[in-house]
Amino acid sequence: NAGVTQTPKFQVLKTGQSMTLQCAQDMNHNSMYWYRQDPGMGLRLIYYSASEGTTDKGEVPNGYNVSRLNKREFSLRLESAAPSQTSVYFCASTGLQGEFFGPGTRLTVL
Amino acid sequence: DAKTTQPNSMESNEEEPVHLPCNHSTISGTDYIHWYRQLPSQGPEYVIHGLTSNVNNRMASLAIAEDRKSSTLILHRATLRDAAVYYCILRAPYNQGGKLIFGQGTELSVKP
């Protein structure tokens, strides 16, 4: 059981570039989430997917899109990166004991 | 989503008990009280959750006030590895679309 995995671990982008953050879980969980965490702050919910085929906006969805490709995978896309999107991004999935978080992707936008 | 209030920081000595308080005066009847912690440079980690009764697990205990407007996370013997930011979060049941909304949390430091 790998739990929740995220790729890449680190990424540097230039303003205006696009990229997709990948997330996968092998725990057969229905719900998956994307969060961002800025320095010294708590996590903020970007988007979530309650089940395969559904996605909904969280607290800070602007500038992002998501795809729930199948039950295992939930990707986050930045179409045109901005310096304000410099952050650490965490993916999570929900089980009976709560949410399981991935190790995070540290993204810097120059 | 109902809000929680926690102290910004707390300090403890190693091998002593730690009581981390959380106020949630606007909690609704179906909200669960969740605690997560985040070690430096890691993702959050589930600690414990409860609804009305006190809860114990191998990591910690959760004491919930009778009126549910406050709760306390208890680490029975703090270790250096317990130094982390602890988040108290209210969450509606999963089948009602409950989501975790993180606040600022309490940064716990543990002195040897």
mmCIF file with all atom_site columns, N, CA and C in Angstrom, chain A residues 10-49:
data_model
loop_
_atom_site.group_PDB
_atom_site.id
_atom_site.type_symbol
_atom_site.label_atom_id
_atom_site.label_alt_id
_atom_site.label_comp_id
_atom_site.label_asym_id
_atom_site.label_entity_id
_atom_site.label_seq_id
_atom_site.pdbx_PDB_ins_code
_atom_site.Cartn_x
_atom_site.Cartn_y
_atom_site.Cartn_z
_atom_site.occupancy
_atom_site.B_iso_or_equiv
_atom_site.pdbx_formal_charge
_atom_site.auth_seq_id
_atom_site.auth_comp_id
_atom_site.auth_asym_id
_atom_site.auth_atom_id
_atom_site.pdbx_PDB_model_num
ATOM 1   N N  . PHE A 1 10 ? 8.948   18.463 -6.709  1.00 0.00 ? 10 PHE A N  1
ATOM 2   C CA . PHE A 1 10 ? 9.358   19.859 -6.842  1.00 0.00 ? 10 PHE A CA 1
ATOM 3   C C  . PHE A 1 10 ? 9.145   20.296 -8.295  1.00 0.00 ? 10 PHE A C  1
ATOM 4   N N  . GLN A 1 11 ? 8.822   21.566 -8.473  1.00 0.00 ? 11 GLN A N  1
ATOM 5   C CA . GLN A 1 11 ? 8.682   22.105 -9.830  1.00 0.00 ? 11 GLN A CA 1
ATOM 6   C C  . GLN A 1 11 ? 8.899   23.604 -9.797  1.00 0.00 ? 11 GLN A C  1
ATOM 7   N N  . VAL A 1 12 ? 9.631   24.108 -10.798 1.00 0.00 ? 12 VAL A N  1
ATOM 8   C CA . VAL A 1 12 ? 9.783   25.547 -10.979 1.00 0.00 ? 12 VAL A CA 1
ATOM 9   C C  . VAL A 1 12 ? 9.201   25.889 -12.348 1.00 0.00 ? 12 VAL A C  1
ATOM 10  N N  . LEU A 1 13 ? 8.317   26.852 -12.371 1.00 0.00 ? 13 LEU A N  1
ATOM 11  C CA . LEU A 1 13 ? 7.691   27.301 -13.609 1.00 0.00 ? 13 LEU A CA 1
ATOM 12  C C  . LEU A 1 13 ? 7.958   28.790 -13.813 1.00 0.00 ? 13 LEU A C  1
ATOM 13  N N  . LYS A 1 14 ? 7.854   29.198 -15.073 1.00 0.00 ? 14 LYS A N  1
ATOM 14  C CA . LYS A 1 14 ? 7.860   30.628 -15.365 1.00 0.00 ? 14 LYS A CA 1
ATOM 15  C C  . LYS A 1 14 ? 6.411   31.091 -15.458 1.00 0.00 ? 14 LYS A C  1
ATOM 16  N N  . THR A 1 15 ? 6.196   32.363 -15.187 1.00 0.00 ? 15 THR A N  1
ATOM 17  C CA . THR A 1 15 ? 4.849   32.923 -15.299 1.00 0.00 ? 15 THR A CA 1
ATOM 18  C C  . THR A 1 15 ? 4.280   32.636 -16.682 1.00 0.00 ? 15 THR A C  1
ATOM 19  N N  . GLY A 1 16 ? 3.039   32.138 -16.704 1.00 0.00 ? 16 GLY A N  1
ATOM 20  C CA . GLY A 1 16 ? 2.371   31.845 -17.960 1.00 0.00 ? 16 GLY A CA 1
ATOM 21  C C  . GLY A 1 16 ? 2.486   30.396 -18.411 1.00 0.00 ? 16 GLY A C  1
ATOM 22  N N  . GLN A 1 17 ? 3.417   29.650 -17.861 1.00 0.00 ? 17 GLN A N  1
ATOM 23  C CA . GLN A 1 17 ? 3.551   28.241 -18.237 1.00 0.00 ? 17 GLN A CA 1
ATOM 24  C C  . GLN A 1 17 ? 2.413   27.438 -17.616 1.00 0.00 ? 17 GLN A C  1
ATOM 25  N N  . SER A 1 18 ? 2.176   26.276 -18.180 1.00 0.00 ? 18 SER A N  1
ATOM 26  C CA . SER A 1 18 ? 1.141   25.389 -17.647 1.00 0.00 ? 18 SER A CA 1
ATOM 27  C C  . SER A 1 18 ? 1.772   24.112 -17.139 1.00 0.00 ? 18 SER A C  1
ATOM 28  N N  . MET A 1 19 ? 1.077   23.460 -16.237 1.00 0.00 ? 19 MET A N  1
ATOM 29  C CA . MET A 1 19 ? 1.533   22.156 -15.781 1.00 0.00 ? 19 MET A CA 1
ATOM 30  C C  . MET A 1 19 ? 0.396   21.432 -15.059 1.00 0.00 ? 19 MET A C  1
ATOM 31  N N  . THR A 1 20 ? 0.564   20.127 -14.946 1.00 0.00 ? 20 THR A N  1
ATOM 32  C CA . THR A 1 20 ? -0.418  19.296 -14.250 1.00 0.00 ? 20 THR A CA 1
ATOM 33  C C  . THR A 1 20 ? 0.258   18.573 -13.102 1.00 0.00 ? 20 THR A C  1
ATOM 34  N N  . LEU A 1 21 ? -0.330  18.670 -11.929 1.00 0.00 ? 21 LEU A N  1
ATOM 35  C CA . LEU A 1 21 ? 0.125   17.918 -10.768 1.00 0.00 ? 21 LEU A CA 1
ATOM 36  C C  . LEU A 1 21 ? -0.697  16.634 -10.697 1.00 0.00 ? 21 LEU A C  1
ATOM 37  N N  . GLN A 1 22 ? 0.016   15.520 -10.513 1.00 0.00 ? 22 GLN A N  1
ATOM 38  C CA . GLN A 1 22 ? -0.643  14.227 -10.505 1.00 0.00 ? 22 GLN A CA 1
ATOM 39  C C  . GLN A 1 22 ? -0.798  13.708 -9.079  1.00 0.00 ? 22 GLN A C  1
ATOM 40  N N  . CYS A 1 23 ? -1.896  13.020 -8.845  1.00 0.00 ? 23 CYS A N  1
ATOM 41  C CA . CYS A 1 23 ? -2.146  12.416 -7.534  1.00 0.00 ? 23 CYS A CA 1
ATOM 42  C C  . CYS A 1 23 ? -2.826  11.071 -7.756  1.00 0.00 ? 23 CYS A C  1
ATOM 43  N N  . ALA A 1 24 ? -2.401  10.069 -7.005  1.00 0.00 ? 24 ALA A N  1
ATOM 44  C CA . ALA A 1 24 ? -3.043  8.756  -7.082  1.00 0.00 ? 24 ALA A CA 1
ATOM 45  C C  . ALA A 1 24 ? -3.117  8.144  -5.684  1.00 0.00 ? 24 ALA A C  1
ATOM 46  N N  . GLN A 1 25 ? -4.196  7.390  -5.439  1.00 0.00 ? 25 GLN A N  1
ATOM 47  C CA . GLN A 1 25 ? -4.326  6.668  -4.164  1.00 0.00 ? 25 GLN A CA 1
ATOM 48  C C  . GLN A 1 25 ? -4.728  5.216  -4.457  1.00 0.00 ? 25 GLN A C  1
ATOM 49  N N  . ASP A 1 26 ? -4.225  4.326  -3.621  1.00 0.00 ? 26 ASP A N  1
ATOM 50  C CA . ASP A 1 26 ? -4.487  2.895  -3.834  1.00 0.00 ? 26 ASP A CA 1
ATOM 51  C C  . ASP A 1 26 ? -5.320  2.318  -2.698  1.00 0.00 ? 26 ASP A C  1
ATOM 52  N N  . MET A 1 27 ? -6.112  3.158  -2.039  1.00 0.00 ? 27 MET A N  1
ATOM 53  C CA . MET A 1 27 ? -6.904  2.714  -0.883  1.00 0.00 ? 27 MET A CA 1
ATOM 54  C C  . MET A 1 27 ? -8.388  2.563  -1.212  1.00 0.00 ? 27 MET A C  1
ATOM 55  N N  . ASN A 1 28 ? -8.718  2.689  -2.485  1.00 0.00 ? 28 ASN A N  1
ATOM 56  C CA . ASN A 1 28 ? -10.106 2.526  -2.943  1.00 0.00 ? 28 ASN A CA 1
ATOM 57  C C  . ASN A 1 28 ? -11.039 3.581  -2.321  1.00 0.00 ? 28 ASN A C  1
ATOM 58  N N  . HIS A 1 29 ? -10.507 4.763  -2.060  1.00 0.00 ? 29 HIS A N  1
ATOM 59  C CA . HIS A 1 29 ? -11.322 5.834  -1.483  1.00 0.00 ? 29 HIS A CA 1
ATOM 60  C C  . HIS A 1 29 ? -12.152 6.524  -2.558  1.00 0.00 ? 29 HIS A C  1
ATOM 61  N N  . ASN A 1 30 ? -13.355 6.935  -2.172  1.00 0.00 ? 30 ASN A N  1
ATOM 62  C CA . ASN A 1 30 ? -14.194 7.659  -3.117  1.00 0.00 ? 30 ASN A CA 1
ATOM 63  C C  . ASN A 1 30 ? -13.798 9.130  -3.242  1.00 0.00 ? 30 ASN A C  1
ATOM 64  N N  . SER A 1 31 ? -13.537 9.778  -2.107  1.00 0.00 ? 31 SER A N  1
ATOM 65  C CA . SER A 1 31 ? -13.315 11.231 -2.108  1.00 0.00 ? 31 SER A CA 1
ATOM 66  C C  . SER A 1 31 ? -11.840 11.571 -2.166  1.00 0.00 ? 31 SER A C  1
ATOM 67  N N  . MET A 1 32 ? -11.541 12.568 -2.991  1.00 0.00 ? 32 MET A N  1
ATOM 68  C CA . MET A 1 32 ? -10.169 13.066 -3.105  1.00 0.00 ? 32 MET A CA 1
ATOM 69  C C  . MET A 1 32 ? -10.174 14.581 -3.103  1.00 0.00 ? 32 MET A C  1
ATOM 70  N N  . TYR A 1 33 ? -9.046  15.189 -2.703  1.00 0.00 ? 33 TYR A N  1
ATOM 71  C CA . TYR A 1 33 ? -8.982  16.629 -2.466  1.00 0.00 ? 33 TYR A CA 1
ATOM 72  C C  . TYR A 1 33 ? -7.627  17.189 -2.921  1.00 0.00 ? 33 TYR A C  1
ATOM 73  N N  . TRP A 1 34 ? -7.655  18.459 -3.318  1.00 0.00 ? 34 TRP A N  1
ATOM 74  C CA . TRP A 1 34 ? -6.433  19.214 -3.539  1.00 0.00 ? 34 TRP A CA 1
ATOM 75  C C  . TRP A 1 34 ? -6.425  20.433 -2.622  1.00 0.00 ? 34 TRP A C  1
ATOM 76  N N  . TYR A 1 35 ? -5.292  20.622 -1.902  1.00 0.00 ? 35 TYR A N  1
ATOM 77  C CA . TYR A 1 35 ? -5.094  21.751 -1.017  1.00 0.00 ? 35 TYR A CA 1
ATOM 78  C C  . TYR A 1 35 ? -3.824  22.484 -1.437  1.00 0.00 ? 35 TYR A C  1
ATOM 79  N N  . ARG A 1 36 ? -3.744  23.747 -1.046  1.00 0.00 ? 36 ARG A N  1
ATOM 80  C CA . ARG A 1 36 ? -2.484  24.473 -1.132  1.00 0.00 ? 36 ARG A CA 1
ATOM 81  C C  . ARG A 1 36 ? -2.147  25.020 0.247   1.00 0.00 ? 36 ARG A C  1
ATOM 82  N N  . GLN A 1 37 ? -0.847  25.120 0.508   1.00 0.00 ? 37 GLN A N  1
ATOM 83  C CA . GLN A 1 37 ? -0.399  25.660 1.785   1.00 0.00 ? 37 GLN A CA 1
ATOM 84  C C  . GLN A 1 37 ? 0.706   26.684 1.533   1.00 0.00 ? 37 GLN A C  1
ATOM 85  N N  . ASP A 1 38 ? 0.410   27.925 1.857   1.00 0.00 ? 38 ASP A N  1
ATOM 86  C CA . ASP A 1 38 ? 1.390   28.991 1.743   1.00 0.00 ? 38 ASP A CA 1
ATOM 87  C C  . ASP A 1 38 ? 2.203   29.060 3.028   1.00 0.00 ? 38 ASP A C  1
ATOM 88  N N  . PRO A 1 39 ? 3.396   29.639 2.986   1.00 0.00 ? 39 PRO A N  1
ATOM 89  C CA . PRO A 1 39 ? 4.283   29.648 4.159   1.00 0.00 ? 39 PRO A CA 1
ATOM 90  C C  . PRO A 1 39 ? 3.604   30.201 5.400   1.00 0.00 ? 39 PRO A C  1
ATOM 91  N N  . GLY A 1 40 ? 3.688   29.455 6.506   1.00 0.00 ? 40 GLY A N  1
ATOM 92  C CA . GLY A 1 40 ? 3.147   29.905 7.778   1.00 0.00 ? 40 GLY A CA 1
ATOM 93  C C  . GLY A 1 40 ? 1.635   29.859 7.878   1.00 0.00 ? 40 GLY A C  1
ATOM 94  N N  . MET A 1 41 ? 0.983   29.242 6.894   1.00 0.00 ? 41 MET A N  1
ATOM 95  C CA . MET A 1 41 ? -0.482  29.225 6.874   1.00 0.00 ? 41 MET A CA 1
ATOM 96  C C  . MET A 1 41 ? -0.999  27.793 6.977   1.00 0.00 ? 41 MET A C  1
ATOM 97  N N  . GLY A 1 42 ? -2.289  27.685 7.295   1.00 0.00 ? 42 GLY A N  1
ATOM 98  C CA . GLY A 1 42 ? -2.944  26.385 7.237   1.00 0.00 ? 42 GLY A CA 1
ATOM 99  C C  . GLY A 1 42 ? -3.260  26.023 5.793   1.00 0.00 ? 42 GLY A C  1
ATOM 100 N N  . LEU A 1 43 ? -3.758  24.813 5.590   1.00 0.00 ? 43 LEU A N  1
ATOM 101 C CA . LEU A 1 43 ? -4.104  24.368 4.244   1.00 0.00 ? 43 LEU A CA 1
ATOM 102 C C  . LEU A 1 43 ? -5.419  24.996 3.798   1.00 0.00 ? 43 LEU A C  1
ATOM 103 N N  . ARG A 1 44 ? -5.505  25.296 2.508   1.00 0.00 ? 44 ARG A N  1
ATOM 104 C CA . ARG A 1 44 ? -6.753  25.807 1.935   1.00 0.00 ? 44 ARG A CA 1
ATOM 105 C C  . ARG A 1 44 ? -7.199  24.872 0.815   1.00 0.00 ? 44 ARG A C  1
ATOM 106 N N  . LEU A 1 45 ? -8.475  24.564 0.804   1.00 0.00 ? 45 LEU A N  1
ATOM 107 C CA . LEU A 1 45 ? -9.026  23.604 -0.150  1.00 0.00 ? 45 LEU A CA 1
ATOM 108 C C  . LEU A 1 45 ? -9.216  24.265 -1.508  1.00 0.00 ? 45 LEU A C  1
ATOM 109 N N  . ILE A 1 46 ? -8.669  23.650 -2.549  1.00 0.00 ? 46 ILE A N  1
ATOM 110 C CA . ILE A 1 46 ? -8.780  24.188 -3.909  1.00 0.00 ? 46 ILE A CA 1
ATOM 111 C C  . ILE A 1 46 ? -9.980  23.572 -4.620  1.00 0.00 ? 46 ILE A C  1
ATOM 112 N N  . TYR A 1 47 ? -9.963  22.269 -4.747  1.00 0.00 ? 47 TYR A N  1
ATOM 113 C CA . TYR A 1 47 ? -11.031 21.500 -5.372  1.00 0.00 ? 47 TYR A CA 1
ATOM 114 C C  . TYR A 1 47 ? -11.152 20.158 -4.659  1.00 0.00 ? 47 TYR A C  1
ATOM 115 N N  . TYR A 1 48 ? -12.309 19.559 -4.788  1.00 0.00 ? 48 TYR A N  1
ATOM 116 C CA . TYR A 1 48 ? -12.463 18.214 -4.284  1.00 0.00 ? 48 TYR A CA 1
ATOM 117 C C  . TYR A 1 48 ? -13.357 17.408 -5.213  1.00 0.00 ? 48 TYR A C  1
ATOM 118 N N  . SER A 1 49 ? -13.293 16.088 -5.034  1.00 0.00 ? 49 SER A N  1
ATOM 119 C CA . SER A 1 49 ? -14.086 15.166 -5.842  1.00 0.00 ? 49 SER A CA 1
ATOM 120 C C  . SER A 1 49 ? -14.697 14.153 -4.891  1.00 0.00 ? 49 SER A C  1
#
